[in-house]
Coordinates of C-alpha atoms in Angstrom, one line a residue:
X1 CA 107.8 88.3 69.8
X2 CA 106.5 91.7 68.7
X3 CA 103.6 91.0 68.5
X4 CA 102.8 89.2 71.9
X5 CA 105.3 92.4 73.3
X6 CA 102.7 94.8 71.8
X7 CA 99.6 92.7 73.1
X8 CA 100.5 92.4 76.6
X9 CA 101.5 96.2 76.5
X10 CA 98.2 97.7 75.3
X11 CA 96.3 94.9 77.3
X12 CA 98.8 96.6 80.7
X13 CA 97.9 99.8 79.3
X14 CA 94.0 99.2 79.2
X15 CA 93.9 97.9 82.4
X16 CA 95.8 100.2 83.7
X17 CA 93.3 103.0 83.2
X18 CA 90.4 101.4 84.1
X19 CA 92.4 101.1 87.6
X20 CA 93.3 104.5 87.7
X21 CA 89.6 105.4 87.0
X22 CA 88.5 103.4 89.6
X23 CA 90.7 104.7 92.3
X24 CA 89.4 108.4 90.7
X25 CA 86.3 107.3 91.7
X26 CA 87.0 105.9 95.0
X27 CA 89.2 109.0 96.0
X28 CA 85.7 111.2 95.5
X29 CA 84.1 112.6 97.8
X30 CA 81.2 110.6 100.0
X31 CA 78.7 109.3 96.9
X32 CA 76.4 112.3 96.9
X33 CA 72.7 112.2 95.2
X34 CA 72.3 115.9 94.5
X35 CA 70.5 117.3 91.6
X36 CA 74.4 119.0 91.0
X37 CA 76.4 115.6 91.5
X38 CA 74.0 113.6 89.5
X39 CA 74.1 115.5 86.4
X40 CA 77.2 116.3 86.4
X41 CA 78.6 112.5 86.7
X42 CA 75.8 111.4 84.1
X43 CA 76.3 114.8 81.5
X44 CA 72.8 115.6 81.6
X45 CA 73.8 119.5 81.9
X46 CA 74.9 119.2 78.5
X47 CA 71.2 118.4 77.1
X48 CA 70.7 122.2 77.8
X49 CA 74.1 124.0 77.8
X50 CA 76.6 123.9 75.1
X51 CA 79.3 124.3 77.7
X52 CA 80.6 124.1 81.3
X53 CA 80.7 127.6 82.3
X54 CA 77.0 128.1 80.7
X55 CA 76.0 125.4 83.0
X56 CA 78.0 126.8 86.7
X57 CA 76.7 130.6 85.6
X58 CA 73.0 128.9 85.8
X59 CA 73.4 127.0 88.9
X60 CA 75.8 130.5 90.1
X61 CA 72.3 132.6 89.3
X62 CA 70.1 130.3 91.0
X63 CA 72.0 130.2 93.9
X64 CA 71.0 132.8 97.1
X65 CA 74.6 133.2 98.1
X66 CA 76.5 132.8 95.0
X67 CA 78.4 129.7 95.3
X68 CA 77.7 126.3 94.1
X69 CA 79.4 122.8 95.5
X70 CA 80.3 119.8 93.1
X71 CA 80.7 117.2 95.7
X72 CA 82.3 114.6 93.8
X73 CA 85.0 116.5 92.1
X74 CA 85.3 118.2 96.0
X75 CA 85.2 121.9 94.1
X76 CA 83.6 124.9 95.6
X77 CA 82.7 127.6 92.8
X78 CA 82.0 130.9 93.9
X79 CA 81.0 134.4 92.2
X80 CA 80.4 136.1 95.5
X81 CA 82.9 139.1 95.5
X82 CA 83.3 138.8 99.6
X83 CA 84.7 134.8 99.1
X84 CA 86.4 136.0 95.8
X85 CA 88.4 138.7 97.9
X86 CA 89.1 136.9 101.0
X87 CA 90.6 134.8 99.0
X88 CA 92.6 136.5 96.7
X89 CA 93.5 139.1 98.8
X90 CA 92.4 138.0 102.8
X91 CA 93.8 134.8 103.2
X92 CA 95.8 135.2 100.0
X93 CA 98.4 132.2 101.9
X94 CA 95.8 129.6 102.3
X95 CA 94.8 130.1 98.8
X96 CA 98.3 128.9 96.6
X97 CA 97.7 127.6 92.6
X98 CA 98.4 124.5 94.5
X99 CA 100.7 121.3 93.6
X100 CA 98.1 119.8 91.0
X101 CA 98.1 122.9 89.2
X102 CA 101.6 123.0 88.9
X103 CA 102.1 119.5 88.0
X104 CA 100.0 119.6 84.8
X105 CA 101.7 122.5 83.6
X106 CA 104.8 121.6 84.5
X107 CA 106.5 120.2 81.9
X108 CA 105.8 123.2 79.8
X109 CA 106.2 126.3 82.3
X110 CA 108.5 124.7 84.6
X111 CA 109.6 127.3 87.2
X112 CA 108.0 130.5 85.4
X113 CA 105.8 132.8 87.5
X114 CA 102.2 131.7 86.6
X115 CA 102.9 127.9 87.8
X116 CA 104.6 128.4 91.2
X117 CA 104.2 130.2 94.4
X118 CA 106.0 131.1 97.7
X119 CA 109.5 132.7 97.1
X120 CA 109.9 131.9 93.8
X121 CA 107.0 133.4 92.6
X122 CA 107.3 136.3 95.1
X123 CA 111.0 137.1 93.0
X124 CA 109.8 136.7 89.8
X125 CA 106.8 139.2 90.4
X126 CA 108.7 141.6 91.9
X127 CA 111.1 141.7 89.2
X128 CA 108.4 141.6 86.4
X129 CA 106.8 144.8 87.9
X130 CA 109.5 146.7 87.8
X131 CA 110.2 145.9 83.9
X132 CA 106.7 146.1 83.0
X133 CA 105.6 148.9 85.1
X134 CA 108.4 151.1 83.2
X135 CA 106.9 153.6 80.4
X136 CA 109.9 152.3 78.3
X137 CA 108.5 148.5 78.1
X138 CA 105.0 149.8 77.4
X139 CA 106.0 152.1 74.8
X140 CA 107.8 149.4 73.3
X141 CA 104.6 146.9 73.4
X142 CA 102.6 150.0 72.1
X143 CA 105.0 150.1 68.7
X144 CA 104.9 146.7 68.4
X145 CA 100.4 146.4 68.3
X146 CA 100.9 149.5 66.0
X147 CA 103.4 148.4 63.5
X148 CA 101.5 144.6 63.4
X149 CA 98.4 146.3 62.6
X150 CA 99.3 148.7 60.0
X151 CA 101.6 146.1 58.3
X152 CA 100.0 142.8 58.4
X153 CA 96.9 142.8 59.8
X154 CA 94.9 146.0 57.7
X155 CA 96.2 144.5 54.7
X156 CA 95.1 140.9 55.3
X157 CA 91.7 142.1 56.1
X158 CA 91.9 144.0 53.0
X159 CA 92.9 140.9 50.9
X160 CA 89.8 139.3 51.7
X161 CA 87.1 141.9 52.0
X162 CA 87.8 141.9 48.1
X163 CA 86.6 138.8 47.7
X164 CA 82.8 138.0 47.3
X165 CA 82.6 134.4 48.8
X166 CA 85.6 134.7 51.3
X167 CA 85.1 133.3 54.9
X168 CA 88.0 134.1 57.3
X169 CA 88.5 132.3 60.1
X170 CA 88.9 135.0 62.6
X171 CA 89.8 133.7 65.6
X172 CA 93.2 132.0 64.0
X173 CA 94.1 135.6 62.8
X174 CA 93.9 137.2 66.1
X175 CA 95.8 134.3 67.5
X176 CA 98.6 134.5 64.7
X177 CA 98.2 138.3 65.4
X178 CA 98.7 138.0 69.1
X179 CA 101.3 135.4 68.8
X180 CA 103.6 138.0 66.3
X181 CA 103.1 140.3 68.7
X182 CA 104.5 138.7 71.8
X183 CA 107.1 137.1 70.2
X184 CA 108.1 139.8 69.3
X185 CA 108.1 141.5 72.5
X186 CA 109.0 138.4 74.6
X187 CA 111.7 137.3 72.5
X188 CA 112.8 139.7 70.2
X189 CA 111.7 137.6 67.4
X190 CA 109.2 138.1 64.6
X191 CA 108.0 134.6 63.5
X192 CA 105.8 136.2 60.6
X193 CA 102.5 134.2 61.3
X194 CA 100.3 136.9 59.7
X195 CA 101.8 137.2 56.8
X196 CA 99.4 137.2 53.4
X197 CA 100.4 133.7 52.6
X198 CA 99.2 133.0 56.4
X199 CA 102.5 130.8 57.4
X200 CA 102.3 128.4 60.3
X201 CA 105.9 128.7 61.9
X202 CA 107.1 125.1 63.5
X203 CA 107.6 127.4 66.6
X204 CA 103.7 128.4 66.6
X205 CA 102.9 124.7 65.9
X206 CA 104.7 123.2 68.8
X207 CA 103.7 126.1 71.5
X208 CA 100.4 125.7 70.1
X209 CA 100.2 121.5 70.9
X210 CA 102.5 121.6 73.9
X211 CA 99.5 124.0 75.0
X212 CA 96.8 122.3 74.2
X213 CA 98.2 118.7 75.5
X214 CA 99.1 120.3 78.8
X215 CA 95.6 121.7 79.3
X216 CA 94.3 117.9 78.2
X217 CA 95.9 116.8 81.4
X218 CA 93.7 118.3 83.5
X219 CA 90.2 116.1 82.2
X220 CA 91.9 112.7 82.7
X221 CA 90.1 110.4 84.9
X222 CA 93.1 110.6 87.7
X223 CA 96.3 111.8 87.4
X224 CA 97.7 108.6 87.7
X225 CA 97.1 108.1 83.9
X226 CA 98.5 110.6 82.1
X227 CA 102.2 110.7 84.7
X228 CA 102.0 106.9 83.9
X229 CA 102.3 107.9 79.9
X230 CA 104.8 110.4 80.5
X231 CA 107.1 107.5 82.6
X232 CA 106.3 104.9 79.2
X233 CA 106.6 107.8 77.0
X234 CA 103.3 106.9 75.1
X235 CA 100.4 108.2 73.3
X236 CA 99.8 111.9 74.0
X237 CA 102.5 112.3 77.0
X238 CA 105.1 111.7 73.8
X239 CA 103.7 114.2 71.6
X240 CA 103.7 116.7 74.6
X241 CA 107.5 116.2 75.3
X242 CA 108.4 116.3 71.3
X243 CA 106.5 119.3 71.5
X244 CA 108.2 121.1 74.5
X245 CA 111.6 119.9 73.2
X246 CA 111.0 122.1 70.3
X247 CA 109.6 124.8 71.9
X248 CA 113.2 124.6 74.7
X249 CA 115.5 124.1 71.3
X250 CA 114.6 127.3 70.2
X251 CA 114.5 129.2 73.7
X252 CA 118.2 128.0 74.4
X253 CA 119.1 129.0 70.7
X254 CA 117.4 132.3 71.5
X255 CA 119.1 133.0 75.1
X256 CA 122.6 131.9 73.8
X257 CA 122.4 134.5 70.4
X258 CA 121.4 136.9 72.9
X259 CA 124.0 136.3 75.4
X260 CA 126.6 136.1 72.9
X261 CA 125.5 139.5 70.7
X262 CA 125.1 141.3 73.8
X263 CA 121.6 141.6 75.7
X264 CA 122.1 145.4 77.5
X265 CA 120.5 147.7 74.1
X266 CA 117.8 145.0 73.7
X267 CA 114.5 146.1 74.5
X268 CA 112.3 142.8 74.6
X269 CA 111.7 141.0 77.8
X270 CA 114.1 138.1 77.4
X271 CA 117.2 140.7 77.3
X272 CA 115.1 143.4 80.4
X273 CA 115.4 139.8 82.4
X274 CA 118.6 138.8 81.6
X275 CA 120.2 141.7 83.4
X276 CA 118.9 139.7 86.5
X277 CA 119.1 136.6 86.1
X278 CA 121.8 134.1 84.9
X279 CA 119.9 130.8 85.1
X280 CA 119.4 129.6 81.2
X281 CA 116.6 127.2 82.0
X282 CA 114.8 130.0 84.8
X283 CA 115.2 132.4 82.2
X284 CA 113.5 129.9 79.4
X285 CA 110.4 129.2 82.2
X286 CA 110.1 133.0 83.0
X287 CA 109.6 134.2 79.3
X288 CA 107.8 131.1 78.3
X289 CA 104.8 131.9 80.6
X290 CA 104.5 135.2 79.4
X291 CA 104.2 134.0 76.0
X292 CA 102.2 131.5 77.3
X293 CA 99.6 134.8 79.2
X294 CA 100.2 137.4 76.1
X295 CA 99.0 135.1 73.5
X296 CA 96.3 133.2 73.7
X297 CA 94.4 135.0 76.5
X298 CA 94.7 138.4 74.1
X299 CA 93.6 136.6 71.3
X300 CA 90.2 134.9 73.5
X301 CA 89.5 138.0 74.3
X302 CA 89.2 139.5 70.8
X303 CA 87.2 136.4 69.7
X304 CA 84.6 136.7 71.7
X305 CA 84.7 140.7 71.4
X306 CA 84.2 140.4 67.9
X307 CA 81.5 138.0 68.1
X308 CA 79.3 140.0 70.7
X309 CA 80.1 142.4 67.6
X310 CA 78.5 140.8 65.7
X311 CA 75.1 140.3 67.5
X312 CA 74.8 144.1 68.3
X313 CA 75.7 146.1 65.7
X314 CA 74.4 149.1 67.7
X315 CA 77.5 148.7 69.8
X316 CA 79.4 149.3 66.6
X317 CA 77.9 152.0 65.8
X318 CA 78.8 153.5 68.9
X319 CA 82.5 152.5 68.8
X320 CA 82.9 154.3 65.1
X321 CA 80.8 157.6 66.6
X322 CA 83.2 158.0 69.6
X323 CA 86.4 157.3 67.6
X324 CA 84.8 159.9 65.1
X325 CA 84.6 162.5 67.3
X326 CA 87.9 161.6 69.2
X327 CA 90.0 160.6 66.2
X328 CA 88.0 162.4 62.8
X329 CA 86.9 160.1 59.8
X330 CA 89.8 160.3 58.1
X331 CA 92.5 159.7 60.8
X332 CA 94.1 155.6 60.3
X333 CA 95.7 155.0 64.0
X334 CA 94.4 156.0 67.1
X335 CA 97.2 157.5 69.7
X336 CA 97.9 156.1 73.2
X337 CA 96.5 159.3 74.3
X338 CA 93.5 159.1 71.9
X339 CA 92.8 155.6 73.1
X340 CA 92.6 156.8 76.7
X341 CA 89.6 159.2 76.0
X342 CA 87.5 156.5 74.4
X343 CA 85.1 155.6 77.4
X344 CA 82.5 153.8 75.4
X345 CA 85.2 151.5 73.5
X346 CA 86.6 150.7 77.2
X347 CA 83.3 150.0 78.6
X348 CA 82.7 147.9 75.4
X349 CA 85.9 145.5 75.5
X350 CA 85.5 145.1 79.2
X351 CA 82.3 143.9 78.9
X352 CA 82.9 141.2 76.2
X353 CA 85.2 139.9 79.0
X354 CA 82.7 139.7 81.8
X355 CA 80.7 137.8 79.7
X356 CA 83.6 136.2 78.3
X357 CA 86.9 135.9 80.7
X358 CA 89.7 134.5 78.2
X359 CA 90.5 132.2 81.4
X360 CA 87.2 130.6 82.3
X361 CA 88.4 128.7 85.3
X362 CA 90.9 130.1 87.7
X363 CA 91.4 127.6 90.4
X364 CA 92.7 127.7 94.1
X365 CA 93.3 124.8 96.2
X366 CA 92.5 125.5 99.8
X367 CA 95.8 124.4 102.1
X368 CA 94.1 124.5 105.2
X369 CA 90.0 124.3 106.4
X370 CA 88.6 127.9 106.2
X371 CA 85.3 129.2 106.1
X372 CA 84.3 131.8 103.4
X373 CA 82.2 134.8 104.5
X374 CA 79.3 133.8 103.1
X375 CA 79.2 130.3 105.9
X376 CA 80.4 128.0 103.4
X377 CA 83.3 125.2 104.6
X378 CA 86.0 124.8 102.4
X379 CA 87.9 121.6 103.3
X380 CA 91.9 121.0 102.9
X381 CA 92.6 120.3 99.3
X382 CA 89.3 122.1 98.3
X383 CA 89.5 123.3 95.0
X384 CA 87.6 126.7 93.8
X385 CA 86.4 128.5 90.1
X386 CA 84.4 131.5 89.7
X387 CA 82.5 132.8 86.8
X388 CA 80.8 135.6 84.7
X389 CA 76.9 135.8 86.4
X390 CA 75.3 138.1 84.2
X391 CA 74.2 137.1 80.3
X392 CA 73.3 140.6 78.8
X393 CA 75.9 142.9 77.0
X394 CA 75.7 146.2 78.0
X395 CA 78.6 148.1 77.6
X396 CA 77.1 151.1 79.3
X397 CA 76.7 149.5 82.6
X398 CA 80.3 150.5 82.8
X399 CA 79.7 154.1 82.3
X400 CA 78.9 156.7 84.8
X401 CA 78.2 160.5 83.0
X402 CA 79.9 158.9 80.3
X403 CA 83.0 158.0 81.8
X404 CA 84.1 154.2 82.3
X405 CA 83.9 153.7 86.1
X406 CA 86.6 150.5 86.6
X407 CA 84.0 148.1 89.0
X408 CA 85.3 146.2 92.0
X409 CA 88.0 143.8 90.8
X410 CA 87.0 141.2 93.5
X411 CA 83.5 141.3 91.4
X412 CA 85.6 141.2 88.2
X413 CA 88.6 139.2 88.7
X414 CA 89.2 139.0 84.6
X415 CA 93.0 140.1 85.7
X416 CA 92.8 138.5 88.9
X417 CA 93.0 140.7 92.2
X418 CA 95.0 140.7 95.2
X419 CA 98.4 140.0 95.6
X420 CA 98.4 138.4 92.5
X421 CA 96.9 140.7 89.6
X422 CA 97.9 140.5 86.4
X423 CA 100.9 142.8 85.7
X424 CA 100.0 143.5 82.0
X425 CA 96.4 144.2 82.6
X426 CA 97.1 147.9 81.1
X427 CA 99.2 146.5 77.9
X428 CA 96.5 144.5 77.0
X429 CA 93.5 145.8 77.2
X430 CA 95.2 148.7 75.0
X431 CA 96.3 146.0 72.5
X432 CA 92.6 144.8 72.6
X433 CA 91.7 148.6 72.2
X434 CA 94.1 148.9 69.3
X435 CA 93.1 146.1 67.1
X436 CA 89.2 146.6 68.2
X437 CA 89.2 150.1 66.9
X438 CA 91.2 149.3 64.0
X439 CA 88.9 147.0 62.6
X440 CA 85.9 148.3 63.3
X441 CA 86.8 151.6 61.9
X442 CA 87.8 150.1 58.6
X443 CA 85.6 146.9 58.1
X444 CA 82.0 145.5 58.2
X445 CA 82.5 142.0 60.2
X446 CA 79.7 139.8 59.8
X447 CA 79.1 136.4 61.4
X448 CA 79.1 133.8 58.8
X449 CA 77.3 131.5 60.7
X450 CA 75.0 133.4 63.1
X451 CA 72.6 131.0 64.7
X452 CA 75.8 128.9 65.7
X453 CA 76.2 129.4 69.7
X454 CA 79.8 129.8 70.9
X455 CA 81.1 126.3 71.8
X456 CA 84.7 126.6 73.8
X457 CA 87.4 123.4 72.9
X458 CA 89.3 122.3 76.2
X459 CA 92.3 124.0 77.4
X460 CA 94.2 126.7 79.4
X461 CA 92.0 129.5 77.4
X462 CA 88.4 129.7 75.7
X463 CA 89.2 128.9 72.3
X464 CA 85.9 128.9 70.2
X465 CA 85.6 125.0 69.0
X466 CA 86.2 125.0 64.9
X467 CA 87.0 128.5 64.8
X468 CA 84.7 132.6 64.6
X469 CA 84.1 132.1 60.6
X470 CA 83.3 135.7 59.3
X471 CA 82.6 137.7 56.2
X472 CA 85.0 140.9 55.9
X473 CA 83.4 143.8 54.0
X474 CA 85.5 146.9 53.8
X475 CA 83.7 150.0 54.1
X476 CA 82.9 152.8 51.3
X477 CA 85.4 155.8 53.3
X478 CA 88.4 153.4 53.7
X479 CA 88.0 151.7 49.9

């Protein structure tokens, strides 16, 4: 009986999938034979491009007005500023994260700002400007970057760079780094991922695969396949809900401590947002998507920074010579106001996001026909992604008589623009700063593997696939 149950299941299953995938393909657009379509449907881009975004920035550079159309997935990509604005900012309205969007992320951030729009996000926005805008809350972030640096991160660099062999996988200590960090700031807790023993807490685990399955939603074949797991509960739609279970146990445990100790001395963002709002499971999806934006984008960003790094040691150079000057040699921590005088260092870590935006695909689903300024049609339902369109790191093309000059953000939407910019823009690029002038100060980080090309893994951010593996050499001043 079970096993003619589990036969007729799988075979249901099987069969099931191959319809969804046909209905995919009969929901595309009109069968379209361009260069653009046909590789894209066969995979031949990947013959010369180790990843998507490579591929749109090529077809972006070739293109005379910027913008690119992928027929059969119906997506218009654009890195014309003019589109980019009218957009974000012109026809801000017509231009929501859509119902798809919000239906594959869900499950995980429910209600919470980045996954809704209209009223509800409108509420939430305001209220989050108001906390985060205050000098209180950044001064707050500010002492937690410092204190994680000085107390767990210095000395688990240090631990390895006396090792002669050691590789360090650099990219999971920026994200146990970041993820510390905004726990502690979002939450008020401190789950310890970067201690020296390098801990994994079941917290970390389950945000981490709750992530990383919700993002797997989006490559399905249709839709129809993975909301068909979720209603049988199988395969990776049960992992996902175990996993979000674990990550809602310990947000309800969290908001009912906090409620019951008292929430008005508290200085993290859980307790701020509790003053306004008495909704458990709002407050839950407005705290989870800020862990969600302060963790993993932060930690992208470093990545990559490091890794560009790595290939130009002349921007190094630079970096130690201004915090030199700024800071002296002998000086551990820079100062917020130290920080602010560094132009080159600025210039340097917004760069490393042009080339590589921690979000690679930011998309917009058109809710009525428009036309962009360029002439190009976008039809109802018409999604839209927009990408770096420039391959050289040069830090200086941010600098003007030495000063960093901030460039248009409609050309440079890394924090978004518009109506919609991200509200803590200026707390991260300073934790960025922090860390980024920390390390280089005190280290020599060398790529272990440096004729390996970046190769992103699927999901909500660009996480480098199998990890940055680096040598740590500390240098002869700091020894």
């Amino acid at each position: 009986m079970y096993t003619t149950f589990c036969f007729f299941f799988f075979a249901f299953t099987f069969f099931f999938s191959v319809f969804a995938f046909l209905v995919f393909i009969l929901r595309l657009r009109p069968c379209c034979d361009c260069d653009v379509c046909r590789s894209y449907l066969s995979g031949s881009w990947k013959m010369e491009f180790d990843n998507l975004s490579d591929w749109y920035t090529h077809l972006l550079r070739k293109s005379p007005s910027r913008t690119i159309h992928v027929h059969v997935l119906g997506n218009i990509i654009t890195a014309n500023p003019e589109n980019v604005e009218y957009m974000l900012k012109t026809r801000f309205d017509n231009y929501p994260k859509g119902k798809p969007f919000s239906a594959i992320l869900g499950d995980l951030l429910g209600r919470g700002i980045f996954n809704v729009d209209g009223d509800s996000w409108k509420f939430q926005r305001k209220m989050a400007s108001l906390e985060l805008g205050s000098v209180s809350i950044r001064t707050f972030a500010f002492e937690i970057v410092t204190s994680e640096i000085k107390s767990r991160l210095i000395p688990l660099m240090s631990s390895i760079a006396g090792r002669s062999e050691a590789i360090l996988d650099l990219q999971d200590v920026l994200r146990r780094f970041s993820f510390d960090n905004i726990c502690r700031f979002s939450f008020g807790l401190d789950p310890g991922c970067l201690q020296l023993s390098l801990p994994m807490s079941e917290f970390a685990e389950a945000f981490d695969l709750a992530s990383k399955l919700s993002a797997e939603r989006a490559m399905t074949a249709s839709p129809l396949i993975w909301k068909m797991k979720r209603l049988l509960n199988i395969g990776s739609e049960r992992k996902l809900k175990e996993a979000i279970k674990m990550v809602d146990e310990l947000a309800q445990e969290l908001i009912k401590q906090r409620r019951t100790a008292g929430f008005s001395t508290q200085r993290d963002l859980l307790s701020r947002f509790m003053c306004s709002v008495s909704d458990d499971q709002y407050l839950r999806d407005i705290v989870i998507s800020f862990l969600l934006a302060g963790r993993d984008t932060v930690a992208s960003a470093l990545t990559s920074f490091f890794w560009l790094l790595s290939q130009h040691p002349e921007v190094v150079s630079a970096i130690r010579e201004e915090s030199d000057r700024i800071m002296g040699q002998t000086e551990e921590q820079a100062s917020f106001e130290q920080m602010r005088e560094m132009h080159y260092l600025q210039a340097s870590v917004y760069e490393s996001m042009r080339l590589f935006p921690p979000i690679q695909f930011d998309s917009k689903f058109s809710q009525q026909d428009d036309v962009l300024p360029d002439g190009t049609f976008v039809l109802k339902g018409t999604r839209k992604a927009w990408g770096p369109d420039c391959l050289e790191f040069k830090p200086e093309r941010w600098l003007k008589n030495g000063e960093f000059m901030a460039e248009n953000p409609f050309k440079y939407p890394v924090f978004q623009a518009g109506p919609r910019v991200c509200l803590g823009k200026e707390m991260a690029v300073v934790q960025m700063k922090s860390v980024a002038l920390a390390l280089v100060r005190r280290f020599d980080i060398q790529d272990a593997v440096p004729s390996r090309a970046q190769r992103f893994a699927p999901g909500l951010t660009a996480t480098v696939r199998g990890g940055f593996q680096v040598r740590v050499h500390e240098r002869r001043q700091h020894q």
